[in-house]
PDB file of C-alpha atoms in Angstrom:
ATOM      1  CA  MET J 208       0.135   0.006  -0.071  1.00 40.00           C
ATOM      2  CA  LEU J 209       2.774   2.233   0.895  1.00 41.00           C
ATOM      3  CA  THR J 210       4.643   1.724  -2.392  1.00 42.00           C
ATOM      4  CA  GLY J 211       1.636   3.013  -4.292  1.00 43.00           C
ATOM      5  CA  VAL J 212       2.625   6.539  -2.786  1.00 42.00           C
ATOM      6  CA  ARG J 213       3.910   8.851  -5.446  1.00 45.00           C
ATOM      7  CA  GLN J 214       5.385  12.288  -5.294  1.00 45.00           C
ATOM      8  CA  GLU J 215       2.593  14.334  -6.005  1.00 44.00           C
ATOM      9  CA  SER J 216       4.136  17.399  -7.525  1.00 44.00           C
ATOM     10  CA  ASN J 217       7.631  18.077  -8.306  1.00 45.00           C
ATOM     11  CA  MET J 218       7.108  21.705  -8.903  1.00 44.00           C
ATOM     12  CA  SER J 219       7.501  22.274  -5.003  1.00 44.00           C
ATOM     13  CA  MET J 220      10.780  23.848  -3.768  1.00 44.00           C
ATOM     14  CA  GLU J 221      10.601  21.859  -0.680  1.00 45.00           C
ATOM     15  CA  THR J 222      12.044  18.327  -0.197  1.00 47.00           C
ATOM     16  CA  GLN J 223       9.671  15.656  -1.257  1.00 50.00           C
ATOM     17  CA  PRO J 224       9.598  12.311   0.630  1.00 51.00           C
ATOM     18  CA  THR J 225       9.100   9.233  -1.358  1.00 53.00           C
ATOM     19  CA  LEU J 226       9.180   5.560   0.092  1.00 55.00           C
ATOM     20  CA  SER J 227      11.979   3.217  -0.799  1.00 54.00           C
ATOM     21  CA  HIS J 228      12.078  -0.548   0.527  1.00 56.00           C
ATOM     22  CA  ASP J 229      14.179  -1.580   3.294  1.00 55.00           C
ATOM     23  CA  SER J 230      14.989  -5.027   2.925  1.00 57.00           C
ATOM     24  CA  GLU J 231      16.355  -6.018   6.578  1.00 61.00           C
ATOM     25  CA  HIS J 232      13.245  -4.653   8.394  1.00 62.00           C
ATOM     26  CA  ASN J 233      11.054  -5.238   5.439  1.00 64.00           C
ATOM     27  CA  VAL J 234       9.434  -1.898   5.509  1.00 63.00           C
ATOM     28  CA  ALA J 235       9.341   0.967   3.329  1.00 64.00           C
ATOM     29  CA  VAL J 236      11.366   4.054   4.441  1.00 61.00           C
ATOM     30  CA  PRO J 237      11.174   7.424   3.112  1.00 63.00           C
ATOM     31  CA  LYS J 238      13.501   8.366   0.370  1.00 62.00           C
ATOM     32  CA  GLN J 239      14.503  12.174   0.065  1.00 64.00           C
ATOM     33  CA  VAL J 240      14.084  13.764  -3.371  1.00 65.00           C
ATOM     34  CA  THR J 241      15.966  17.090  -3.328  1.00 71.00           C
ATOM     35  CA  SER J 242      15.104  20.231  -5.234  1.00 79.00           C
ATOM     36  CA  PRO J 243      17.885  22.461  -6.868  1.00 78.00           C
ATOM     37  CA  TRP J 244      17.281  25.012  -4.005  1.00 79.00           C
ATOM     38  CA  SER J 245      18.124  22.353  -1.284  1.00 79.00           C
ATOM     39  CA  GLN J 246      20.904  20.931  -3.409  1.00 82.00           C
ATOM     40  CA  HIS J 247      22.766  24.138  -3.618  1.00 86.00           C
ATOM     41  CA  ARG J 248      21.650  25.863  -0.361  1.00 88.00           C
ATOM     42  CA  PHE J 249      25.172  26.721   0.228  1.00 91.00           C
ATOM     43  CA  LEU J 250      25.538  28.546  -2.994  1.00 92.00           C
ATOM     44  CA  PHE J 251      22.214  30.186  -2.671  1.00 92.00           C
ATOM     45  CA  MET J 252      23.283  31.548   0.925  1.00 94.00           C
ATOM     46  CA  ILE J 253      26.579  32.853  -0.487  1.00 95.00           C
ATOM     47  CA  ALA J 254      24.937  34.658  -3.298  1.00 96.00           C
ATOM     48  CA  ALA J 255      22.275  35.988  -0.996  1.00 96.00           C
ATOM     49  CA  SER J 256      24.871  37.410   1.369  1.00 97.00           C
ATOM     50  CA  ILE J 257      26.737  39.024  -1.545  1.00 97.00           C
ATOM     51  CA  GLY J 258      23.343  40.501  -2.769  1.00 97.00           C
ATOM     52  CA  ALA J 259      22.484  41.831   0.741  1.00 97.00           C
ATOM     53  CA  ALA J 260      26.110  43.301   1.088  1.00 97.00           C
ATOM     54  CA  PHE J 261      25.612  45.027  -2.171  1.00 97.00           C
ATOM     55  CA  ILE J 262      22.475  46.577  -1.314  1.00 97.00           C
ATOM     56  CA  LEU J 263      23.733  47.749   1.971  1.00 97.00           C
ATOM     57  CA  VAL J 264      26.874  49.208   0.566  1.00 96.00           C
ATOM     58  CA  VAL J 265      24.735  51.226  -2.083  1.00 96.00           C
ATOM     59  CA  ILE J 266      22.550  52.378   0.779  1.00 96.00           C
ATOM     60  CA  SER J 267      25.120  53.493   2.809  1.00 94.00           C
ATOM     61  CA  THR J 268      27.272  55.170   0.026  1.00 92.00           C
ATOM     62  CA  SER J 269      24.179  57.162  -0.954  1.00 91.00           C
ATOM     63  CA  MET J 270      23.801  58.423   2.571  1.00 89.00           C
ATOM     64  CA  TYR J 271      27.508  59.218   2.838  1.00 86.00           C
ATOM     65  CA  TYR J 272      26.988  61.564   0.011  1.00 81.00           C
ATOM     66  CA  MET J 273      23.520  62.704   0.555  1.00 78.00           C
ATOM     67  CA  THR J 274      24.013  63.777   4.061  1.00 75.00           C
ATOM     68  CA  GLY J 275      27.188  65.807   3.513  1.00 70.00           C
ATOM     69  CA  THR J 276      29.576  63.312   5.262  1.00 75.00           C
ATOM     70  CA  ALA J 277      31.779  63.053   2.094  1.00 75.00           C
ATOM     71  CA  GLN J 278      32.498  66.794   2.419  1.00 69.00           C
ATOM     72  CA  LEU J 279      33.838  66.261   5.877  1.00 70.00           C
ATOM     73  CA  ASP J 280      35.664  63.076   5.445  1.00 74.00           C
ATOM     74  CA  LEU J 281      39.222  64.041   5.080  1.00 71.00           C
ATOM     75  CA  SER J 282      40.466  60.103   5.305  1.00 75.00           C
ATOM     76  CA  ARG J 283      40.054  59.870   1.571  1.00 73.00           C
ATOM     77  CA  PRO J 284      43.678  59.613  -0.481  1.00 72.00           C
ATOM     78  CA  SER J 285      43.391  62.911  -1.892  1.00 70.00           C
ATOM     79  CA  TYR J 286      43.303  64.607   1.310  1.00 71.00           C
ATOM     80  CA  GLN J 287      46.611  63.434   2.561  1.00 71.00           C
ATOM     81  CA  SER J 288      48.503  66.795   2.538  1.00 69.00           C
ATOM     82  CA  VAL J 289      45.251  68.506   4.359  1.00 68.00           C
ATOM     83  CA  ARG J 290      45.382  65.865   6.932  1.00 70.00           C
ATOM     84  CA  GLU J 291      48.949  66.481   7.756  1.00 70.00           C
ATOM     85  CA  GLU J 292      48.044  70.200   8.183  1.00 67.00           C
ATOM     86  CA  LEU J 293      45.104  69.506  10.620  1.00 65.00           C
ATOM     87  CA  LYS J 294      47.369  67.543  12.653  1.00 64.00           C
ATOM     88  CA  LYS J 295      49.600  70.545  12.712  1.00 63.00           C
ATOM     89  CA  ASN J 296      46.819  73.079  13.506  1.00 60.00           C
ATOM     90  CA  LYS J 297      45.169  70.898  16.051  1.00 61.00           C
ATOM     91  CA  PRO J 298      44.034  73.403  18.984  1.00 57.00           C
ATOM     92  CA  SER J 299      45.615  72.873  22.328  1.00 55.00           C
ATOM     93  CA  ASP J 300      44.016  70.894  25.061  1.00 49.00           C
ATOM     94  CA  SER J 301      43.857  74.024  27.273  1.00 51.00           C
ATOM     95  CA  GLN J 302      40.570  74.850  25.784  1.00 61.00           C
ATOM     96  CA  ALA J 303      38.676  72.259  27.508  1.00 73.00           C
ATOM     97  CA  ALA J 304      34.944  72.717  27.918  1.00 81.00           C
ATOM     98  CA  PHE J 305      33.577  74.993  30.699  1.00 88.00           C
ATOM     99  CA  SER J 306      31.742  73.366  33.511  1.00 90.00           C
ATOM    100  CA  SER J 307      28.051  74.002  33.723  1.00 88.00           C
ATOM    101  CA  SER J 308      27.838  73.583  37.299  1.00 88.00           C
ATOM    102  CA  GLY J 309      28.986  75.663  40.242  1.00 88.00           C
ATOM    103  CA  ASP J 310      28.531  78.934  41.848  1.00 90.00           C
ATOM    104  CA  ILE J 311      28.936  82.204  39.951  1.00 90.00           C
ATOM    105  CA  THR J 312      32.181  83.854  41.310  1.00 91.00           C
ATOM    106  CA  GLU J 313      34.606  86.642  39.854  1.00 92.00           C
ATOM    107  CA  GLU J 314      37.072  83.745  39.064  1.00 92.00           C
ATOM    108  CA  MET J 315      34.284  81.814  36.993  1.00 92.00           C
ATOM    109  CA  PHE J 316      33.929  84.941  34.978  1.00 93.00           C
ATOM    110  CA  LYS J 317      37.486  85.284  34.304  1.00 92.00           C
ATOM    111  CA  ASP J 318      38.021  81.643  33.690  1.00 92.00           C
ATOM    112  CA  PHE J 319      35.066  81.782  30.970  1.00 93.00           C
ATOM    113  CA  ILE J 320      36.330  85.050  29.405  1.00 93.00           C
ATOM    114  CA  LYS J 321      39.857  83.608  29.004  1.00 91.00           C
ATOM    115  CA  ARG J 322      38.713  80.307  27.616  1.00 91.00           C
ATOM    116  CA  TYR J 323      36.231  82.179  25.117  1.00 92.00           C
ATOM    117  CA  ASP J 324      38.747  84.770  24.102  1.00 92.00           C
ATOM    118  CA  THR J 325      41.209  82.000  23.329  1.00 88.00           C
ATOM    119  CA  ARG J 326      38.968  80.060  21.068  1.00 88.00           C
ATOM    120  CA  SER J 327      37.031  82.715  19.472  1.00 89.00           C
ATOM    121  CA  LYS J 328      40.516  84.480  18.564  1.00 87.00           C
ATOM    122  CA  ASP J 329      41.522  81.220  16.553  1.00 80.00           C
ATOM    123  CA  THR J 330      37.869  81.122  15.115  1.00 83.00           C
ATOM    124  CA  THR J 331      37.450  84.493  13.932  1.00 84.00           C
ATOM    125  CA  SER J 332      41.334  85.334  12.927  1.00 82.00           C
ATOM    126  CA  ILE J 333      41.184  83.898   9.336  1.00 80.00           C
ATOM    127  CA  ASP J 334      38.687  85.192   6.744  1.00 82.00           C
ATOM    128  CA  ALA J 335      37.735  81.965   5.394  1.00 83.00           C
ATOM    129  CA  PHE J 336      35.633  81.215   2.194  1.00 89.00           C
ATOM    130  CA  SER J 337      36.527  84.749   0.949  1.00 86.00           C
ATOM    131  CA  GLY J 338      35.651  84.998  -2.892  1.00 83.00           C
ATOM    132  CA  GLU J 339      39.380  86.132  -3.700  1.00 84.00           C
ATOM    133  CA  PRO J 340      40.755  82.715  -4.515  1.00 87.00           C
ATOM    134  CA  MET J 341      38.143  81.895  -7.137  1.00 88.00           C
ATOM    135  CA  SER J 342      38.181  85.398  -8.663  1.00 89.00           C
ATOM    136  CA  ASP J 343      38.834  85.598 -12.375  1.00 89.00           C
ATOM    137  CA  GLN J 344      42.084  87.093 -11.503  1.00 87.00           C
ATOM    138  CA  ALA J 345      43.292  84.399  -9.206  1.00 88.00           C
ATOM    139  CA  LEU J 346      42.456  81.884 -11.718  1.00 88.00           C
ATOM    140  CA  GLY J 347      44.128  83.637 -14.531  1.00 86.00           C
ATOM    141  CA  ILE J 348      40.733  84.526 -16.713  1.00 84.00           C
ATOM    142  CA  THR J 349      40.959  88.083 -16.621  1.00 71.00           C
ATOM    143  CA  SER J 350      41.533  90.115 -19.915  1.00 56.00           C
ATOM    144  CA  THR J 351      44.813  91.349 -20.264  1.00 49.00           C
ATOM    145  CA  GLN J 352      43.692  94.100 -22.413  1.00 43.00           C
TER     146      GLN J 352
ATOM    147  CA  MET Z 149     -15.041  62.332 -16.573  1.00 50.00           C
ATOM    148  CA  LYS Z 150     -11.984  61.684 -18.485  1.00 54.00           C
ATOM    149  CA  MET Z 151     -12.164  65.002 -20.230  1.00 54.00           C
ATOM    150  CA  LYS Z 152     -12.502  66.809 -16.722  1.00 61.00           C
ATOM    151  CA  ARG Z 153      -9.571  65.064 -15.433  1.00 62.00           C
ATOM    152  CA  THR Z 154      -7.362  66.131 -18.521  1.00 59.00           C
ATOM    153  CA  LEU Z 155      -8.515  69.675 -18.325  1.00 55.00           C
ATOM    154  CA  PHE Z 156      -7.706  69.796 -14.559  1.00 54.00           C
ATOM    155  CA  PHE Z 157      -4.160  68.196 -15.352  1.00 54.00           C
ATOM    156  CA  ALA Z 158      -3.724  71.093 -18.204  1.00 57.00           C
ATOM    157  CA  PHE Z 159      -4.648  73.757 -15.921  1.00 53.00           C
ATOM    158  CA  ALA Z 160      -2.304  72.303 -13.271  1.00 55.00           C
ATOM    159  CA  CYS Z 161       0.729  72.152 -15.634  1.00 48.00           C
ATOM    160  CA  CYS Z 162      -0.216  75.849 -16.773  1.00 48.00           C
ATOM    161  CA  LEU Z 163      -0.303  77.119 -13.108  1.00 49.00           C
ATOM    162  CA  THR Z 164       3.119  75.230 -12.400  1.00 48.00           C
ATOM    163  CA  LEU Z 165       4.706  76.616 -15.521  1.00 45.00           C
ATOM    164  CA  GLY Z 166       3.411  79.896 -14.635  1.00 47.00           C
ATOM    165  CA  ALA Z 167       5.004  79.759 -11.279  1.00 46.00           C
ATOM    166  CA  LEU Z 168       8.330  78.532 -12.287  1.00 43.00           C
ATOM    167  CA  ALA Z 169       8.710  81.029 -15.129  1.00 43.00           C
ATOM    168  CA  PRO Z 170       9.747  83.896 -12.905  1.00 42.00           C
ATOM    169  CA  VAL Z 171      12.316  81.500 -11.122  1.00 41.00           C
ATOM    170  CA  GLY Z 172      13.687  80.692 -14.623  1.00 41.00           C
ATOM    171  CA  ARG Z 173      14.081  84.294 -15.438  1.00 40.00           C
ATOM    172  CA  VAL Z 174      15.761  84.926 -12.160  1.00 39.00           C
ATOM    173  CA  PHE Z 175      18.359  82.324 -12.746  1.00 42.00           C
ATOM    174  CA  ALA Z 176      18.903  83.440 -16.277  1.00 40.00           C
ATOM    175  CA  GLN Z 177      19.770  86.990 -15.163  1.00 41.00           C
ATOM    176  CA  ASP Z 178      21.994  85.840 -12.356  1.00 56.00           C
ATOM    177  CA  ILE Z 179      24.385  83.798 -14.790  1.00 58.00           C
ATOM    178  CA  VAL Z 180      25.637  86.290 -17.368  1.00 64.00           C
ATOM    179  CA  SER Z 181      26.909  84.257 -20.358  1.00 76.00           C
ATOM    180  CA  PRO Z 182      30.736  84.538 -20.400  1.00 79.00           C
ATOM    181  CA  SER Z 183      32.169  86.597 -23.433  1.00 81.00           C
ATOM    182  CA  ASP Z 184      34.431  85.003 -26.200  1.00 83.00           C
ATOM    183  CA  GLU Z 185      37.454  86.401 -24.656  1.00 83.00           C
ATOM    184  CA  VAL Z 186      36.805  84.579 -21.319  1.00 84.00           C
ATOM    185  CA  ILE Z 187      35.850  81.560 -23.177  1.00 87.00           C
ATOM    186  CA  GLN Z 188      38.949  81.551 -25.169  1.00 87.00           C
ATOM    187  CA  GLN Z 189      41.118  82.114 -21.864  1.00 87.00           C
ATOM    188  CA  VAL Z 190      39.197  79.094 -20.261  1.00 89.00           C
ATOM    189  CA  THR Z 191      40.051  76.834 -22.952  1.00 89.00           C
ATOM    190  CA  HIS Z 192      43.658  78.090 -23.031  1.00 87.00           C
ATOM    191  CA  SER Z 193      44.282  77.695 -19.358  1.00 88.00           C
ATOM    192  CA  CYS Z 194      41.869  74.856 -18.835  1.00 89.00           C
ATOM    193  CA  GLN Z 195      44.261  72.584 -16.833  1.00 89.00           C
ATOM    194  CA  SER Z 196      45.734  75.427 -14.836  1.00 90.00           C
ATOM    195  CA  ILE Z 197      42.235  76.447 -13.716  1.00 92.00           C
ATOM    196  CA  ARG Z 198      41.169  73.145 -12.804  1.00 91.00           C
ATOM    197  CA  ASN Z 199      44.393  72.516 -10.725  1.00 90.00           C
ATOM    198  CA  SER Z 200      43.865  75.661  -9.091  1.00 91.00           C
ATOM    199  CA  LEU Z 201      40.246  74.847  -8.160  1.00 92.00           C
ATOM    200  CA  THR Z 202      41.232  71.434  -7.039  1.00 91.00           C
ATOM    201  CA  GLN Z 203      43.398  72.999  -4.558  1.00 88.00           C
ATOM    202  CA  ILE Z 204      40.912  75.261  -3.369  1.00 91.00           C
ATOM    203  CA  HIS Z 205      38.532  72.305  -2.954  1.00 90.00           C
ATOM    204  CA  LEU Z 206      41.050  70.527  -0.775  1.00 87.00           C
ATOM    205  CA  ARG Z 207      42.115  73.701   1.273  1.00 86.00           C
ATOM    206  CA  ASP Z 208      38.266  74.439   1.859  1.00 89.00           C
ATOM    207  CA  GLY Z 209      37.781  70.767   3.196  1.00 86.00           C
ATOM    208  CA  LEU Z 210      40.287  71.578   5.737  1.00 84.00           C
ATOM    209  CA  PHE Z 211      38.855  75.091   6.507  1.00 85.00           C
ATOM    210  CA  ARG Z 212      35.438  73.385   6.806  1.00 88.00           C
ATOM    211  CA  VAL Z 213      36.324  70.721   9.277  1.00 85.00           C
ATOM    212  CA  ASN Z 214      38.400  73.376  11.333  1.00 84.00           C
ATOM    213  CA  ARG Z 215      35.866  75.856  11.459  1.00 86.00           C
ATOM    214  CA  ALA Z 216      33.049  73.668  12.217  1.00 87.00           C
ATOM    215  CA  GLN Z 217      34.672  72.199  15.041  1.00 86.00           C
ATOM    216  CA  SER Z 218      35.437  75.558  16.424  1.00 88.00           C
ATOM    217  CA  TYR Z 219      31.967  76.845  15.780  1.00 92.00           C
ATOM    218  CA  GLU Z 220      30.666  73.731  17.756  1.00 91.00           C
ATOM    219  CA  PHE Z 221      33.065  73.998  20.406  1.00 91.00           C
ATOM    220  CA  ILE Z 222      32.129  77.468  21.162  1.00 93.00           C
ATOM    221  CA  SER Z 223      28.420  76.608  21.061  1.00 94.00           C
ATOM    222  CA  THR Z 224      28.130  73.256  23.049  1.00 93.00           C
ATOM    223  CA  ARG Z 225      31.266  73.496  25.370  1.00 92.00           C
ATOM    224  CA  LEU Z 226      31.304  77.381  26.212  1.00 94.00           C
ATOM    225  CA  MET Z 227      27.867  79.118  25.436  1.00 95.00           C
ATOM    226  CA  ALA Z 228      25.672  76.309  26.609  1.00 94.00           C
ATOM    227  CA  PRO Z 229      27.631  75.457  30.008  1.00 94.00           C
ATOM    228  CA  LEU Z 230      27.723  79.137  30.997  1.00 94.00           C
ATOM    229  CA  ASN Z 231      24.018  79.733  30.013  1.00 95.00           C
ATOM    230  CA  SER Z 232      22.813  76.818  32.167  1.00 94.00           C
ATOM    231  CA  ARG Z 233      25.219  77.730  34.879  1.00 94.00           C
ATOM    232  CA  LEU Z 234      23.875  81.251  35.020  1.00 93.00           C
ATOM    233  CA  LEU Z 235      20.240  79.899  34.910  1.00 92.00           C
ATOM    234  CA  ILE Z 236      20.901  77.377  37.637  1.00 92.00           C
ATOM    235  CA  ASN Z 237      22.103  80.277  39.890  1.00 92.00           C
ATOM    236  CA  LYS Z 238      19.112  82.457  38.951  1.00 90.00           C
ATOM    237  CA  VAL Z 239      21.175  85.070  36.805  1.00 90.00           C
ATOM    238  CA  ASP Z 240      19.186  86.313  33.859  1.00 90.00           C
ATOM    239  CA  ALA Z 241      20.714  84.835  30.873  1.00 89.00           C
ATOM    240  CA  SER Z 242      17.969  85.117  28.404  1.00 92.00           C
ATOM    241  CA  SER Z 243      19.880  87.328  26.143  1.00 94.00           C
ATOM    242  CA  LEU Z 244      22.754  84.812  26.008  1.00 94.00           C
ATOM    243  CA  VAL Z 245      20.198  81.874  25.293  1.00 95.00           C
ATOM    244  CA  ARG Z 246      18.694  83.948  22.426  1.00 95.00           C
ATOM    245  CA  THR Z 247      22.139  84.615  21.006  1.00 95.00           C
ATOM    246  CA  THR Z 248      22.944  80.943  21.473  1.00 96.00           C
ATOM    247  CA  ALA Z 249      19.893  79.786  19.650  1.00 96.00           C
ATOM    248  CA  GLN Z 250      20.438  82.333  16.727  1.00 96.00           C
ATOM    249  CA  TYR Z 251      24.077  81.014  16.604  1.00 96.00           C
ATOM    250  CA  ASP Z 252      23.027  77.322  16.384  1.00 96.00           C
ATOM    251  CA  THR Z 253      20.453  78.097  13.683  1.00 96.00           C
ATOM    252  CA  LEU Z 254      23.214  79.980  11.508  1.00 96.00           C
ATOM    253  CA  LEU Z 255      25.740  77.061  12.292  1.00 94.00           C
ATOM    254  CA  ASN Z 256      23.240  74.566  10.669  1.00 93.00           C
ATOM    255  CA  GLN Z 257      22.720  76.939   7.759  1.00 95.00           C
ATOM    256  CA  PHE Z 258      26.373  77.231   7.158  1.00 94.00           C
ATOM    257  CA  ARG Z 259      26.704  73.314   7.217  1.00 91.00           C
ATOM    258  CA  ALA Z 260      23.894  73.093   4.567  1.00 91.00           C
ATOM    259  CA  ASN Z 261      25.351  76.039   2.411  1.00 93.00           C
ATOM    260  CA  TYR Z 262      28.915  74.470   2.306  1.00 92.00           C
ATOM    261  CA  VAL Z 263      27.459  70.970   1.291  1.00 89.00           C
ATOM    262  CA  ALA Z 264      25.747  72.892  -1.692  1.00 92.00           C
ATOM    263  CA  TYR Z 265      28.996  74.823  -2.295  1.00 94.00           C
ATOM    264  CA  ASP Z 266      31.193  71.647  -2.255  1.00 91.00           C
ATOM    265  CA  ASP Z 267      28.858  69.666  -4.399  1.00 90.00           C
ATOM    266  CA  GLN Z 268      28.835  72.679  -7.025  1.00 94.00           C
ATOM    267  CA  LEU Z 269      32.607  73.077  -6.847  1.00 94.00           C
ATOM    268  CA  ALA Z 270      32.998  69.337  -7.212  1.00 91.00           C
ATOM    269  CA  ALA Z 271      30.719  69.442 -10.321  1.00 93.00           C
ATOM    270  CA  THR Z 272      32.572  72.422 -11.893  1.00 94.00           C
ATOM    271  CA  ILE Z 273      35.878  70.707 -11.771  1.00 93.00           C
ATOM    272  CA  ALA Z 274      34.437  67.527 -13.408  1.00 93.00           C
ATOM    273  CA  ILE Z 275      33.417  69.626 -16.341  1.00 93.00           C
ATOM    274  CA  ASP Z 276      35.651  69.508 -19.506  1.00 92.00           C
ATOM    275  CA  CYS Z 277      36.750  72.984 -19.757  1.00 89.00           C
ATOM    276  CA  LYS Z 278      38.385  72.446 -22.919  1.00 89.00           C
ATOM    277  CA  ASN Z 279      35.424  71.300 -24.621  1.00 90.00           C
ATOM    278  CA  LYS Z 280      32.789  72.950 -22.787  1.00 91.00           C
ATOM    279  CA  PRO Z 281      34.369  76.146 -21.422  1.00 91.00           C
ATOM    280  CA  ALA Z 282      31.116  78.054 -21.580  1.00 91.00           C
ATOM    281  CA  GLU Z 283      29.320  75.589 -19.213  1.00 93.00           C
ATOM    282  CA  PHE Z 284      32.506  75.380 -17.101  1.00 93.00           C
ATOM    283  CA  TYR Z 285      32.349  79.112 -16.491  1.00 92.00           C
ATOM    284  CA  GLU Z 286      28.924  79.344 -15.689  1.00 93.00           C
ATOM    285  CA  ALA Z 287      29.189  76.555 -13.172  1.00 94.00           C
ATOM    286  CA  LEU Z 288      32.281  78.507 -11.767  1.00 93.00           C
ATOM    287  CA  VAL Z 289      30.179  81.541 -11.332  1.00 93.00           C
ATOM    288  CA  LYS Z 290      27.483  79.747  -9.566  1.00 94.00           C
ATOM    289  CA  ALA Z 291      30.050  78.057  -7.208  1.00 95.00           C
ATOM    290  CA  ARG Z 292      31.447  81.442  -6.584  1.00 94.00           C
ATOM    291  CA  GLN Z 293      28.085  82.636  -5.585  1.00 94.00           C
ATOM    292  CA  LEU Z 294      27.599  79.547  -3.250  1.00 95.00           C
ATOM    293  CA  ARG Z 295      30.976  80.322  -1.724  1.00 95.00           C
ATOM    294  CA  GLU Z 296      29.750  83.752  -1.196  1.00 95.00           C
ATOM    295  CA  GLU Z 297      26.817  82.399   1.064  1.00 95.00           C
ATOM    296  CA  VAL Z 298      29.244  80.402   2.973  1.00 95.00           C
ATOM    297  CA  HIS Z 299      31.417  83.218   3.485  1.00 95.00           C
ATOM    298  CA  GLN Z 300      28.513  85.285   4.812  1.00 95.00           C
ATOM    299  CA  ASN Z 301      27.647  82.821   7.142  1.00 95.00           C
ATOM    300  CA  THR Z 302      31.100  82.714   8.680  1.00 94.00           C
ATOM    301  CA  LEU Z 303      31.065  86.363   9.027  1.00 94.00           C
ATOM    302  CA  GLN Z 304      27.629  86.302  10.774  1.00 95.00           C
ATOM    303  CA  LEU Z 305      28.798  83.495  12.869  1.00 95.00           C
ATOM    304  CA  ASN Z 306      31.785  85.731  14.002  1.00 94.00           C
ATOM    305  CA  GLN Z 307      29.444  88.719  14.602  1.00 94.00           C
ATOM    306  CA  TYR Z 308      27.282  86.403  17.011  1.00 95.00           C
ATOM    307  CA  VAL Z 309      30.818  85.323  18.760  1.00 95.00           C
ATOM    308  CA  THR Z 310      31.389  88.886  19.485  1.00 94.00           C
ATOM    309  CA  SER Z 311      27.965  89.872  20.398  1.00 95.00           C
ATOM    310  CA  TYR Z 312      27.792  86.871  23.004  1.00 96.00           C
ATOM    311  CA  ARG Z 313      31.095  87.987  24.386  1.00 95.00           C
ATOM    312  CA  LYS Z 314      29.677  91.563  24.956  1.00 95.00           C
ATOM    313  CA  THR Z 315      26.598  90.475  26.629  1.00 95.00           C
ATOM    314  CA  VAL Z 316      28.816  88.340  28.974  1.00 95.00           C
ATOM    315  CA  ASP Z 317      30.539  91.339  29.883  1.00 94.00           C
ATOM    316  CA  THR Z 318      27.357  93.077  30.452  1.00 93.00           C
ATOM    317  CA  ILE Z 319      25.962  90.238  32.730  1.00 93.00           C
ATOM    318  CA  HIS Z 320      29.230  90.239  34.450  1.00 93.00           C
ATOM    319  CA  ALA Z 321      29.424  94.134  35.117  1.00 92.00           C
ATOM    320  CA  ASP Z 322      25.588  93.746  36.357  1.00 91.00           C
ATOM    321  CA  TRP Z 323      26.577  91.094  38.689  1.00 89.00           C
ATOM    322  CA  SER Z 324      29.477  92.887  40.016  1.00 89.00           C
ATOM    323  CA  SER Z 325      27.417  95.976  40.555  1.00 88.00           C
ATOM    324  CA  ALA Z 326      24.870  94.052  42.482  1.00 81.00           C
ATOM    325  CA  GLY Z 327      27.585  93.221  44.812  1.00 71.00           C
ATOM    326  CA  LYS Z 328      27.188  89.530  44.681  1.00 56.00           C
TER     327      LYS Z 328
END
C-alpha cells in the first residue's frame, strides 16, 4: 500500500519524501528527493549574502554623499596633505569645556572669558571662504587688455 | 469624467509653468553668459584653472572641518554650559540663550550651504573645460555665488561670537555692581 505513494508534485521547492524498501526490516522507508534549492543551499546563501552586502553598500554610500559626510571626510586618499596640516593646526588641550555646574564667582567669569577669547580668536582670525581665491584674476581668466 | 480630468491636469500644468517661469528668469539673469574672450582664456588655461580649483577644494575641506569644530566647540562647550550655569544660579541669561539659539541656527545654515557649495565646486571641476568652456564658466560663477553665501555665514557667526562676548561682559558688570 505504501509503495503506491507517489510524489504529488515536483514543482515544489521543498524536499519531497518518497518511499523506498528497507530489505532488513521489510518496511518502506522515506527517500529524500531534493530540489535544486536544497541541493545548492550553500551557494544560494553565499549569493544572497553578496546581494545583501551590495544593497547595504549602495544604501550607505548614497547616505554618505547625501548627508554631506563626504564633504567632511578627510580620510580619503586625496586629502593626505590636508590631513597632515590638520594635525599641525590641532587646537591645544587648554581649551577644555567650561563647567556647567558651580557657583557664580569672579574667578568663574575670568576663567570663562579667558577660554572664550582664546577659542574665538582662533576661530575669527582667518577670513575663510572669501571670494578672492576663486576670482577671475586669481584663476588667470582676467582679460589682459 | 476623463475630459474633466484632462482639463484639470492641463490647468495644473499651466499653473506650475506660470509659477516657475519667473524663477527661471531670475536664474537666467543671475548667470551672465561669458564673453568670447573669457571662453578663449578658459579653453587656453583649462588645466591650470582646474588645478587651482582642485587646490581650493582641498583647502576648503580643511577650513570647513576646522571651522565647524571651532564653532561647535564655542556653542556646546562654552556658550551652553555658561547659559545653564547662570540659569541654575538664577542669573538672567535670556539674552545669552537667545544669541546661542540664533548662533546654532546659523551654524546649521553654514553646514547646509557648505554642502551645496562643495557639490557645485566638485561638479565644476568635473566639467571638461577644454570642450565645454561656457558651461564650465557658468558652473564656476554659480560655485562663486555659493561660496559667497558660506562666507557670509562665517561673517555672521563671527558677529554672534562677538555679540555673545559683549553680553557676557554686561552680565558680569551687572552681577559685580549688584555686589554678589
